[in-house]
mmCIF file of C-alpha atoms in Angstrom:
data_model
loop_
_atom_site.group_PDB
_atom_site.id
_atom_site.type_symbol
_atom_site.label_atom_id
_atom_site.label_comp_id
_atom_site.label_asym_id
_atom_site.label_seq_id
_atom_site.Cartn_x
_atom_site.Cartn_y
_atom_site.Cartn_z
ATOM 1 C CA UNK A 1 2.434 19.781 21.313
ATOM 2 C CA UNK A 2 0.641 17.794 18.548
ATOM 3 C CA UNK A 3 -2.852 19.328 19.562
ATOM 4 C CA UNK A 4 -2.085 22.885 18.578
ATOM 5 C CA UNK A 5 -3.305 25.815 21.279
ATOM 6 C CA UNK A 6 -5.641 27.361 18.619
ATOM 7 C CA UNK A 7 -7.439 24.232 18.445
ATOM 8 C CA UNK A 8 -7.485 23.483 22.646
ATOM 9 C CA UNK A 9 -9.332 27.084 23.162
ATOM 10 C CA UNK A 10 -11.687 26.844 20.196
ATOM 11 C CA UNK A 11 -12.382 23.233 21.803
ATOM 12 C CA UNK A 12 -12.572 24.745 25.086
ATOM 13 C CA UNK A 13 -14.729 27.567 23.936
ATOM 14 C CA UNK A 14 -17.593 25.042 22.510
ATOM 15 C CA UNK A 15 -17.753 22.683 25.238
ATOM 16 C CA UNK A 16 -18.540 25.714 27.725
ATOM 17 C CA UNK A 17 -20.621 27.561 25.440
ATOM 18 C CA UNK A 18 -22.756 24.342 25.344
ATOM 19 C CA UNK A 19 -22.136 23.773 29.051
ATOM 20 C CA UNK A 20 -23.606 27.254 29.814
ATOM 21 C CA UNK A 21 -26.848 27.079 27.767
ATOM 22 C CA UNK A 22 -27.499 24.209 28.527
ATOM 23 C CA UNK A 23 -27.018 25.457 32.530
ATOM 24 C CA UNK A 24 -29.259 28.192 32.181
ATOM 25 C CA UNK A 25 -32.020 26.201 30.341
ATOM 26 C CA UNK A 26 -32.005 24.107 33.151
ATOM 27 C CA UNK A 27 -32.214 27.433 35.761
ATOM 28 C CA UNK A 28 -34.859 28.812 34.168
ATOM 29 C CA UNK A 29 -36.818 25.362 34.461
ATOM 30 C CA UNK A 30 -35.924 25.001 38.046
ATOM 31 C CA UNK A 31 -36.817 28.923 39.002
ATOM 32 C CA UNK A 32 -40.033 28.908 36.935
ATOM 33 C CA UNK A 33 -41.635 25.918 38.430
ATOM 34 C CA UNK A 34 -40.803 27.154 42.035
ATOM 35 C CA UNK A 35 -42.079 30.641 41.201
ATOM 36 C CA UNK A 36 -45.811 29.021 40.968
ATOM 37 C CA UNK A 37 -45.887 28.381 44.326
ATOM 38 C CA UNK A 38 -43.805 31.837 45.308
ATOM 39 C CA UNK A 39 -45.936 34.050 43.565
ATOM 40 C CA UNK A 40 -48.857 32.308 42.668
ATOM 41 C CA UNK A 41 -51.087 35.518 41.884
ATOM 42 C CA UNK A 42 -48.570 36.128 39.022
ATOM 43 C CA UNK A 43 -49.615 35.288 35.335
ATOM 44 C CA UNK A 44 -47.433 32.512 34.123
ATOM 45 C CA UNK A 45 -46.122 34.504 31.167
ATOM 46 C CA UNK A 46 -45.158 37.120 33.775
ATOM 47 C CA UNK A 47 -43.701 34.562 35.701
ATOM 48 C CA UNK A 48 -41.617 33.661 32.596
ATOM 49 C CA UNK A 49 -40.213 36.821 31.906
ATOM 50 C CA UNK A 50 -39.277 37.867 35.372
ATOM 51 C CA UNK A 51 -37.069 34.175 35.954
ATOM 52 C CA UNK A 52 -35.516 34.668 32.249
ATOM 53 C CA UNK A 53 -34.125 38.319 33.179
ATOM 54 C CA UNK A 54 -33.279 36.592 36.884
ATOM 55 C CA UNK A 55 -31.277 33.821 35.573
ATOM 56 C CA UNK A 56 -29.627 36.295 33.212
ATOM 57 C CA UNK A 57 -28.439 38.448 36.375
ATOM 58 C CA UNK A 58 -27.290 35.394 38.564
ATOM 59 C CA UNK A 59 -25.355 34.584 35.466
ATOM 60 C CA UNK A 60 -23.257 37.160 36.012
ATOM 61 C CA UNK A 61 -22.326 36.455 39.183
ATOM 62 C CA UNK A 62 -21.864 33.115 38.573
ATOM 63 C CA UNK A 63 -19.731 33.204 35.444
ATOM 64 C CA UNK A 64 -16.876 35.442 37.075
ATOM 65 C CA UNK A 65 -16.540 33.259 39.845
ATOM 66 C CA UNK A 66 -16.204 29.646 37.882
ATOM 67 C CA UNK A 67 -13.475 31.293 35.642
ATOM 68 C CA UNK A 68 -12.282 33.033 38.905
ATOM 69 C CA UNK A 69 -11.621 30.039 40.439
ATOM 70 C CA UNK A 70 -10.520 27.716 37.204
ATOM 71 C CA UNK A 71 -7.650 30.319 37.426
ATOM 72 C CA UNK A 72 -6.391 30.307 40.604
ATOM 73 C CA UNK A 73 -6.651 26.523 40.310
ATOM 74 C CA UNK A 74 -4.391 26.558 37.145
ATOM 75 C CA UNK A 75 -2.552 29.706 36.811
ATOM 76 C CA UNK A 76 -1.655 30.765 40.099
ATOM 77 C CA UNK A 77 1.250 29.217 41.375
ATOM 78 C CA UNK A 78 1.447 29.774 44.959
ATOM 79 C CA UNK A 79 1.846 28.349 48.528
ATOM 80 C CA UNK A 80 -1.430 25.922 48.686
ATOM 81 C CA UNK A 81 -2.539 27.558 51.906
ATOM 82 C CA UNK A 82 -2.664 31.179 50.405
ATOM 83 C CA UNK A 83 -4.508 29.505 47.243
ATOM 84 C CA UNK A 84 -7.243 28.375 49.335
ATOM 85 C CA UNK A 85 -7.960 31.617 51.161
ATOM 86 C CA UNK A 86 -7.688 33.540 47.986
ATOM 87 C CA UNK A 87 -10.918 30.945 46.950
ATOM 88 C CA UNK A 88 -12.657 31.802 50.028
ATOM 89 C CA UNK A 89 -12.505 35.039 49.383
ATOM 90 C CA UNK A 90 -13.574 34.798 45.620
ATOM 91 C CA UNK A 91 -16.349 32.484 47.165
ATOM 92 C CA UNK A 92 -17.378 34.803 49.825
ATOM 93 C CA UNK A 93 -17.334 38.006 47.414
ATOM 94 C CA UNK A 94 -19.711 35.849 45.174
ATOM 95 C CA UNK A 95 -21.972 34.844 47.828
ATOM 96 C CA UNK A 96 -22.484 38.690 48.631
ATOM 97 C CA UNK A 97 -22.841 39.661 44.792
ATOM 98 C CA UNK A 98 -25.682 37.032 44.514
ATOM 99 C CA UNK A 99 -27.366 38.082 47.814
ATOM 100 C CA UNK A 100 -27.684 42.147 46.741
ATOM 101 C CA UNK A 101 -28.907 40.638 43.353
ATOM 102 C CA UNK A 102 -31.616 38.592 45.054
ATOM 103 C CA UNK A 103 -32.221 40.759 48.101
ATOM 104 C CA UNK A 104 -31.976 44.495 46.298
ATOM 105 C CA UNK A 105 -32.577 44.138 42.957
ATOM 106 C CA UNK A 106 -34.507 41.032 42.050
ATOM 107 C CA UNK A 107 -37.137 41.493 44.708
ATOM 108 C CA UNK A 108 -37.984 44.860 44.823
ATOM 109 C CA UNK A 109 -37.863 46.018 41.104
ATOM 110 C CA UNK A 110 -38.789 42.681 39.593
ATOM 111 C CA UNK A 111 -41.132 40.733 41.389
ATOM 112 C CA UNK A 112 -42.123 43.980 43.581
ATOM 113 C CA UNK A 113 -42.391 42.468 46.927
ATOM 114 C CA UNK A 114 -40.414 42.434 50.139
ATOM 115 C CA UNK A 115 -37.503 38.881 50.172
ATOM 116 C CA UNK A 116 -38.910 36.698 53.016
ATOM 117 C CA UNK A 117 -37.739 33.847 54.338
ATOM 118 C CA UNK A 118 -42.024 32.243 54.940
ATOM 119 C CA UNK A 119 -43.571 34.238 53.265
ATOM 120 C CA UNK A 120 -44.112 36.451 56.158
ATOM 121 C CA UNK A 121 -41.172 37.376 57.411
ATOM 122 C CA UNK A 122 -38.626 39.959 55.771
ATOM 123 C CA UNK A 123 -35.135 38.249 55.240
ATOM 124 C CA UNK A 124 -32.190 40.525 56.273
ATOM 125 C CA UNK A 125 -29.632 41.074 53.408
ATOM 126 C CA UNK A 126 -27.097 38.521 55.667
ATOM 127 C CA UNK A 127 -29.385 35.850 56.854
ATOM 128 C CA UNK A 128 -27.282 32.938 57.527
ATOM 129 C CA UNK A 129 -30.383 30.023 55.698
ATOM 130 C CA UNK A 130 -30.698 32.122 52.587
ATOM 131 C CA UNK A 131 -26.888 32.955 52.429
ATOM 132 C CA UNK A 132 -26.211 29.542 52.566
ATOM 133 C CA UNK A 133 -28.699 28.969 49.961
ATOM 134 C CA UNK A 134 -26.592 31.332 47.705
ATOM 135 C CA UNK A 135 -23.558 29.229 48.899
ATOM 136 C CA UNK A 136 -24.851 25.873 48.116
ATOM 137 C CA UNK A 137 -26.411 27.296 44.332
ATOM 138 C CA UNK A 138 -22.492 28.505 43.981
ATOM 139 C CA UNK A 139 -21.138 25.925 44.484
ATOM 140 C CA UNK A 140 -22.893 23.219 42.880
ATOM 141 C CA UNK A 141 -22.326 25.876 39.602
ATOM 142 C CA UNK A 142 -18.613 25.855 40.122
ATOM 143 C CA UNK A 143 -18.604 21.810 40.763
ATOM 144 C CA UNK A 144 -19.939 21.023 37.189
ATOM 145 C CA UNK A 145 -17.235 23.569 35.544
ATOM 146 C CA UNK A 146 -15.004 22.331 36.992
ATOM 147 C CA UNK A 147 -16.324 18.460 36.373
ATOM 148 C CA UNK A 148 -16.326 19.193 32.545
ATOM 149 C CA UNK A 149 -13.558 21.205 32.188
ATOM 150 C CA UNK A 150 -11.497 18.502 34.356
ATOM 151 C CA UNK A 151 -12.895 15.753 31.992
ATOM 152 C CA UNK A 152 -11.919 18.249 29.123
ATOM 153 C CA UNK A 153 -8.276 18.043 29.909
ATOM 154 C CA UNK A 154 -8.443 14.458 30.696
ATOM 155 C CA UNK A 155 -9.640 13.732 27.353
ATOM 156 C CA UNK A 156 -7.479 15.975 25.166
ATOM 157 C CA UNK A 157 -4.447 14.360 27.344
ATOM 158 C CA UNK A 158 -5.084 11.539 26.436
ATOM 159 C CA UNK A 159 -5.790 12.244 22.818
ATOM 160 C CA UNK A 160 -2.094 13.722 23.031
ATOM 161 C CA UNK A 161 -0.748 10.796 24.580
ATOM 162 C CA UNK A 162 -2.128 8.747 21.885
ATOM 163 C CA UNK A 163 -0.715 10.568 18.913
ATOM 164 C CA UNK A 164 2.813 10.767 20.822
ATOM 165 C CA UNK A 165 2.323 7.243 20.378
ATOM 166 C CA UNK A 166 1.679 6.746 17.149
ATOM 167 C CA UNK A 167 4.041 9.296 15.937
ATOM 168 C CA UNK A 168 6.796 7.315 18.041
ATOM 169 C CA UNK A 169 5.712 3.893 16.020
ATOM 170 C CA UNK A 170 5.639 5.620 12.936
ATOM 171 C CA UNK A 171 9.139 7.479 13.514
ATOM 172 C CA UNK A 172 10.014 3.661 14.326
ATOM 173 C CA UNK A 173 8.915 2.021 11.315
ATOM 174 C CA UNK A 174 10.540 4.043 9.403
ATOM 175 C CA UNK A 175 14.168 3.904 10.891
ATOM 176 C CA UNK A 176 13.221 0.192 10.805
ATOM 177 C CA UNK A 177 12.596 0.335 7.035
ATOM 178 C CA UNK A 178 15.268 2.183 6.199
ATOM 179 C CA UNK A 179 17.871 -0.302 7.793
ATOM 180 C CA UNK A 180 16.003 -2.551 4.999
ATOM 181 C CA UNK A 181 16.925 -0.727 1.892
ATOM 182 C CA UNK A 182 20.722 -0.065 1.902
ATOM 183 C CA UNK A 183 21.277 -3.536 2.907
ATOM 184 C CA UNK A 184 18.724 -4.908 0.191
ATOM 185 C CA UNK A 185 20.884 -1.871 -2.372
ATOM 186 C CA UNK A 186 24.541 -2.956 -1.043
ATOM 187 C CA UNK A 187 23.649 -7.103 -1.613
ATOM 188 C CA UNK A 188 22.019 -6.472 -5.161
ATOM 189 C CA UNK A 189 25.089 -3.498 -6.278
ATOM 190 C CA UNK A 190 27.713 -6.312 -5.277
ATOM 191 C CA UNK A 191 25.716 -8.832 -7.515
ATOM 192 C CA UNK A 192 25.801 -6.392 -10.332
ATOM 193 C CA UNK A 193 29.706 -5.668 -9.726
ATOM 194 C CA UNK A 194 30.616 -9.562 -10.103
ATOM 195 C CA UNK A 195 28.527 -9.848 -13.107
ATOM 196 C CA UNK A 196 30.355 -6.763 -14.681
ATOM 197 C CA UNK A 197 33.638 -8.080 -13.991
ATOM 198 C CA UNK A 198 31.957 -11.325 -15.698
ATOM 199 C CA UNK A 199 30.849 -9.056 -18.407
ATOM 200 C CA UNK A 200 27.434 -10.968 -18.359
ATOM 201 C CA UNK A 201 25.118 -9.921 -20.986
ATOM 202 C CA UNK A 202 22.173 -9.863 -18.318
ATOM 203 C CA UNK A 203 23.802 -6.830 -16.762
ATOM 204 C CA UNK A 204 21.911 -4.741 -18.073
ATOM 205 C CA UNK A 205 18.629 -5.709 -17.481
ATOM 206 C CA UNK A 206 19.709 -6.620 -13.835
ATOM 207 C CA UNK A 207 20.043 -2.557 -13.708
ATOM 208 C CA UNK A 208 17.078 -2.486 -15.197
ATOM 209 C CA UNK A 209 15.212 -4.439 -12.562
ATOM 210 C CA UNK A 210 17.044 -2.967 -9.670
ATOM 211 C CA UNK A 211 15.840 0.837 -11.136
ATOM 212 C CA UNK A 212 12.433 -0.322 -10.884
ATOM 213 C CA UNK A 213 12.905 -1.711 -7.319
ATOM 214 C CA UNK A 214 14.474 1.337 -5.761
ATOM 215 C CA UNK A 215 11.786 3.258 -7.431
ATOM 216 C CA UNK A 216 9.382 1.280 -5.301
ATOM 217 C CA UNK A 217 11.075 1.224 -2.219
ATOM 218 C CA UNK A 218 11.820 5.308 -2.270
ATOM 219 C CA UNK A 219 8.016 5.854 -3.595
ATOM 220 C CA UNK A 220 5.380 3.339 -2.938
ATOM 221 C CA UNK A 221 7.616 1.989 0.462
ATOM 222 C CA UNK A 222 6.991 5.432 1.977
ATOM 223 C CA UNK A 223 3.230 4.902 2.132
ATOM 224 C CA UNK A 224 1.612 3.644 5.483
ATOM 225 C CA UNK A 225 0.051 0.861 3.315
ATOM 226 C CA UNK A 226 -0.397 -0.322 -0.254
ATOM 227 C CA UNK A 227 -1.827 -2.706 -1.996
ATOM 228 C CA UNK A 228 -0.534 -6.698 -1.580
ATOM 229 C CA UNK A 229 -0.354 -6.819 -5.790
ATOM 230 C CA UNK A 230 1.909 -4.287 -5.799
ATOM 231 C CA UNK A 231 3.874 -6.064 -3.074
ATOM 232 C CA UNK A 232 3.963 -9.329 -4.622
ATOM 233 C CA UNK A 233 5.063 -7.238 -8.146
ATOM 234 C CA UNK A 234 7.833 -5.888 -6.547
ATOM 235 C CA UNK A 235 8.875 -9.817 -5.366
ATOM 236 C CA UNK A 236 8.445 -10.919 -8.427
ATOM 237 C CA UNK A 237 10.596 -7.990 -10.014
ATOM 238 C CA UNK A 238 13.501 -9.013 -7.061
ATOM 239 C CA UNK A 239 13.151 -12.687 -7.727
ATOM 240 C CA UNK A 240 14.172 -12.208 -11.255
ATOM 241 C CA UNK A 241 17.132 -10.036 -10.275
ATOM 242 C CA UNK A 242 18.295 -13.191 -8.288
ATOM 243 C CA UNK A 243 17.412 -15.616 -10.833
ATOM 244 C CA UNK A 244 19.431 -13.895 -13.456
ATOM 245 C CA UNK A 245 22.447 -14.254 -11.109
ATOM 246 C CA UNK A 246 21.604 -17.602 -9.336
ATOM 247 C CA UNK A 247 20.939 -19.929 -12.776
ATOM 248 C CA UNK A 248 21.234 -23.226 -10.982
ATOM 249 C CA UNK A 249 18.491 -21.843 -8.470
ATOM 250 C CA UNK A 250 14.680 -23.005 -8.551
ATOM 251 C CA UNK A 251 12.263 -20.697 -7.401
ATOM 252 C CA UNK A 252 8.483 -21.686 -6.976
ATOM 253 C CA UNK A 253 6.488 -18.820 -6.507
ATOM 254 C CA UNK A 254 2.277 -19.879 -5.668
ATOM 255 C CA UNK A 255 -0.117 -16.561 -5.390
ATOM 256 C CA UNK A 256 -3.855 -17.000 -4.687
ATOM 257 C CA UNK A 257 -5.447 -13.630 -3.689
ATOM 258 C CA UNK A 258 -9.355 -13.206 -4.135
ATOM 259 C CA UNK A 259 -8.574 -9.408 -3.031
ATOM 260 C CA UNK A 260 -5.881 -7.771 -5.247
ATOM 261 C CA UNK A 261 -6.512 -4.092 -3.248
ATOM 262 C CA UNK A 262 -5.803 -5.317 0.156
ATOM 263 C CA UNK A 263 -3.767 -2.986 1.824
ATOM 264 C CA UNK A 264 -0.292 -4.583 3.502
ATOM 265 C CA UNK A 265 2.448 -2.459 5.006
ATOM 266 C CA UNK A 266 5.427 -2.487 2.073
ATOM 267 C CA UNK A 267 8.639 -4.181 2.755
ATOM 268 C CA UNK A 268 7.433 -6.604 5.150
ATOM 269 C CA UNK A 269 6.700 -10.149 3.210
ATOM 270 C CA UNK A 270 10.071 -9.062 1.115
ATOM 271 C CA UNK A 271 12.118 -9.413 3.566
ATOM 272 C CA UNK A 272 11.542 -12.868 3.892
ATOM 273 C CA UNK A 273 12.047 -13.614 0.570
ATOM 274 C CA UNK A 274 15.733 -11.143 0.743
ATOM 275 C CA UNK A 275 16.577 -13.774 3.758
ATOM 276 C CA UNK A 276 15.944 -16.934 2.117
ATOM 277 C CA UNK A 277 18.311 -15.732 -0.852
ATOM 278 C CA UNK A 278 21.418 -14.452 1.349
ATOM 279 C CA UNK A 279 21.496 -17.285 3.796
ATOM 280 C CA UNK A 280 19.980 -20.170 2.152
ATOM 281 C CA UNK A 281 21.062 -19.578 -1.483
ATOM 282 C CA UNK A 282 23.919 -17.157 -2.323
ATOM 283 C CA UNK A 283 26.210 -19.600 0.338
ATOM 284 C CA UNK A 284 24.401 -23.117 -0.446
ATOM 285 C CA UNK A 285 25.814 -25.834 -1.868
ATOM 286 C CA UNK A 286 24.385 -28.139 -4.882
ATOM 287 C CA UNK A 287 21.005 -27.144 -5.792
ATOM 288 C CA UNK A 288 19.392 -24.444 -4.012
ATOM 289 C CA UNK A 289 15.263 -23.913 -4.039
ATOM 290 C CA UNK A 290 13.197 -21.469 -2.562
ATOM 291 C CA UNK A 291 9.490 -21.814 -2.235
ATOM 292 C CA UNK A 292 7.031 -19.473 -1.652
ATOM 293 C CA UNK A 293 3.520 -19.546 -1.173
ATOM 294 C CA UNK A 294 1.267 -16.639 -0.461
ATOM 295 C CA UNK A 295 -2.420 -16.913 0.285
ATOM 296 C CA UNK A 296 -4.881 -14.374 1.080
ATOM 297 C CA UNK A 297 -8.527 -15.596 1.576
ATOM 298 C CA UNK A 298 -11.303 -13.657 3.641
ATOM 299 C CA UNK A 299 -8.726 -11.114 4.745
ATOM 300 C CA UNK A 300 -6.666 -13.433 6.209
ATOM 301 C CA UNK A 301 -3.187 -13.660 4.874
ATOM 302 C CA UNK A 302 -0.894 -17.211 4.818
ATOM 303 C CA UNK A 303 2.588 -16.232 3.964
ATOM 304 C CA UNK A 304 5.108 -19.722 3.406
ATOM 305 C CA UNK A 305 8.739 -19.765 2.610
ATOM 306 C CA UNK A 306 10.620 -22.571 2.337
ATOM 307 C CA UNK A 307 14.323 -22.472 1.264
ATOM 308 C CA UNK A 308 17.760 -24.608 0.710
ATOM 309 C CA UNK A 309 20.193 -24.132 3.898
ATOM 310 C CA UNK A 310 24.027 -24.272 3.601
ATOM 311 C CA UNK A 311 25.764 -27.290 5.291
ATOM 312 C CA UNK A 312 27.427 -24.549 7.671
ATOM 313 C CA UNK A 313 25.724 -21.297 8.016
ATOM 314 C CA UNK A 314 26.974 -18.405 9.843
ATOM 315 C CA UNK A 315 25.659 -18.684 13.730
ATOM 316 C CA UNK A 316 24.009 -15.326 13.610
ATOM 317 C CA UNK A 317 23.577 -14.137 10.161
ATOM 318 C CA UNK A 318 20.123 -13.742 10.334
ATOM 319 C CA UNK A 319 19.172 -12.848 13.876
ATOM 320 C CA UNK A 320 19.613 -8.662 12.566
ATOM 321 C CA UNK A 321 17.138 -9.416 9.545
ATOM 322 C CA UNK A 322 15.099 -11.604 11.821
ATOM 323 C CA UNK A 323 14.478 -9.400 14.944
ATOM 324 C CA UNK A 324 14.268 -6.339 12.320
ATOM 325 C CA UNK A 325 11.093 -8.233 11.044
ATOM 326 C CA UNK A 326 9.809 -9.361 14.059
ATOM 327 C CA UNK A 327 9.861 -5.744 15.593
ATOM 328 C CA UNK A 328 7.981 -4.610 12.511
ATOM 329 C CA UNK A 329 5.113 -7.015 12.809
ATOM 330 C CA UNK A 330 5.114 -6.420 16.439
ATOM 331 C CA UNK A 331 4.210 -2.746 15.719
ATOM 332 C CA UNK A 332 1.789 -3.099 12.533
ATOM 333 C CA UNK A 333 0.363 -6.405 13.168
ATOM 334 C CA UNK A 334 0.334 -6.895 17.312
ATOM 335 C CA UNK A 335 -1.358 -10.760 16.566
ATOM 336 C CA UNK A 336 0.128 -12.067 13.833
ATOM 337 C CA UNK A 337 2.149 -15.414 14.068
ATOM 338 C CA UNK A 338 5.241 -15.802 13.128
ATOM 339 C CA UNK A 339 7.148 -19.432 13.200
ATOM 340 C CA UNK A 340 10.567 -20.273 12.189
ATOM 341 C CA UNK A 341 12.045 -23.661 11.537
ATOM 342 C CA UNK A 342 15.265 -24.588 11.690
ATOM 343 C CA UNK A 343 15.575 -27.906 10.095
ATOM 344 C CA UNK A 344 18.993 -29.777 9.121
ATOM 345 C CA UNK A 345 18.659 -28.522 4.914
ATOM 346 C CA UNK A 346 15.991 -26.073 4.976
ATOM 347 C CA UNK A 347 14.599 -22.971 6.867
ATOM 348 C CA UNK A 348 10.862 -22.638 6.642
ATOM 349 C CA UNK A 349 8.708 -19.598 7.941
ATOM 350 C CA UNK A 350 4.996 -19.264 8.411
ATOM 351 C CA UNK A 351 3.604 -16.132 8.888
ATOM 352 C CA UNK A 352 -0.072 -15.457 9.260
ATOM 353 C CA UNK A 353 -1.389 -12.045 9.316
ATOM 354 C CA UNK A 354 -5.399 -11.185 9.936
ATOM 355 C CA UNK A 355 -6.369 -8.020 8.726
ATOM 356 C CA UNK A 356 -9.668 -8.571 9.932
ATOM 357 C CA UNK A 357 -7.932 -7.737 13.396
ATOM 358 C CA UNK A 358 -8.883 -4.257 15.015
ATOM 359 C CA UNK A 359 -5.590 -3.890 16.917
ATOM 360 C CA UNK A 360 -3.679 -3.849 13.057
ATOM 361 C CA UNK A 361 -2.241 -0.072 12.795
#
């Protein structure tokens, strides 16, 4: 469970602690005000004592039979019919434990007068009015516990429900980032492997860069969120792994941010930039051009991409990387918007992401 049991019963401890003062607060109220007109010859602080030590007494009547009950109704498993007769019976049992409180102990050797049922005439231990009474007090006790401690459950359900979910879009994320980096690691290792067989001088500092990539994306990518400047670093730091390789290519890269700190999920505005450079660059023919823009203003982010397209791309080499990202922004940003173009020598994306948005994870 992800709401341990030692928390539930302190939880469930507090609540009816509270429930229970509050309860007998209200009893002694109640029984004090009506004891002015019982005994109206009594002084009130008289009065006051004798309904404090009364309410103490029903409590313990009434206490039993609440948690009585609450068991039977979660505990005991058996046949419905036999559950409701062993409630009676727990019912009827408390009725008679609150009568001989009120008829042979509060009476007599509190108040020190005679039960009656006017004022005149002596009430019989069993009278059916004032056991009903007893009944009807009873039961209106063991309605509220079992209102609040109903609502209790309800509530730490669906507390539970609610962190099942977010651990299930977290677990999520993170198999969906993960299908990110090996394929970003296997695309960059083959670049690195032609340029050796090249023996390029830049092959070294294309290690170089690609150290301090994987470094982000095994450290900072494992964060929930971090902040877009180091996200747009760690484009800039994979654009110039590409542009060693990719010499004839022209890359325009526009930034205006008037909030540096704003926190972004890592790995998502990459993976735009990963696309453009597999299927509209690496495979294109004359000169290739990517352009990016990024935007964020107010807390509102406008993400742009524009890139070359080869004369015959592959029919679904990007629907993988494409749905990957979509799935991702489904999960961490539920009303962004998202549009692809598929034009005749360029792809173009627009993505717009408000973090202003209360539904964001």
């Amino acid at each position: 469970m992800t709401v341990s049991l030692k928390s539930d019963h302190k939880s469930k401890l507090y609540i009816h602690l509270l429930f229970w003062i509050l309860y007998y607060i209200l009893e002694v109220y109640l029984d004090f005000y009506w004891s002015r007109y019982q005994f109206p010859s009594f002084k009130w602080q008289l009065r006051l004592q004798n309904t404090v030590i009364l309410e103490l007494g029903y409590l313990l009547v009434k206490i039993p039979l609440a948690y009585s009950l609450l068991y039977v109704y979660e505990k005991v498993h058996i046949n419905k019919i036999f559950k409701y007769i062993l409630c009676a019976l727990i019912v009827i049992l408390a009725v008679l434990g609150h009568r001989f409180f009120t008829h042979d102990i509060i009476y007599p050797y509190i108040y020190g007068v005679t039960e009656t049922l006017d004022g005149k005439q002596p009430s019989s231990f069993i009278n059916g009015l004032v056991a009903f009474n007893s009944f009807m007090d009873l039961i209106f006790m063991v309605g509220l516990v079992f209102g609040i401690e109903i609502t209790r459950q309800k509530n730490l359900l669906k507390d539970q429900i609610s962190q099942l979910k977010s651990e299930k879009l977290d677990q999520e994320l993170t198999m969906l980032k993960a299908q990110i980096n090996p394929h970003f690691l296997f695309n960059t290792l083959n670049n690195i492997y032609g340029m050796a067989l090249k023996k390029a001088d830049e092959t070294p500092d294309v290690i170089l860069q690609l150290s301090k990539i994987m470094r982000y994306n095994i450290y900072e990518a494992a964060e929930k969120n971090i902040s877009i400047e180091k996200d747009i670093e760690n484009i800039k730091d994979f654009i110039q792994i590409q542009k060693i390789r990719h010499h004839h290519l022209s890359v325009h890269l526009q930034e205006s941010i008037d909030n540096p700190s704003q926190e972004i999920s890592p790995l998502i505005l990459i993976q735009f930039v990963e696309n453009a450079f597999k299927h509209g660059v690496s495979e294109s023919l004359g000169n290739a051009f990517i352009s990016i823009d990024i935007e964020l203003k107010d807390r509102i982010l406008t993400y742009c991409i524009e890139n070359s397209k080869e004369e015959k791309p592959h029919q679904h080499s990007t629907k993988i990387g494409l749905k990957n990202i979509r799935r991702q922004l489904e999960l961490l940003y539920p009303k962004h918007k998202l549009t692809v173009e598929n034009k005749t020598d360029r792809y173009i994306v627009h993505l717009k992401i408000d973090f202003n948005d209360p539904s964001n994870l």
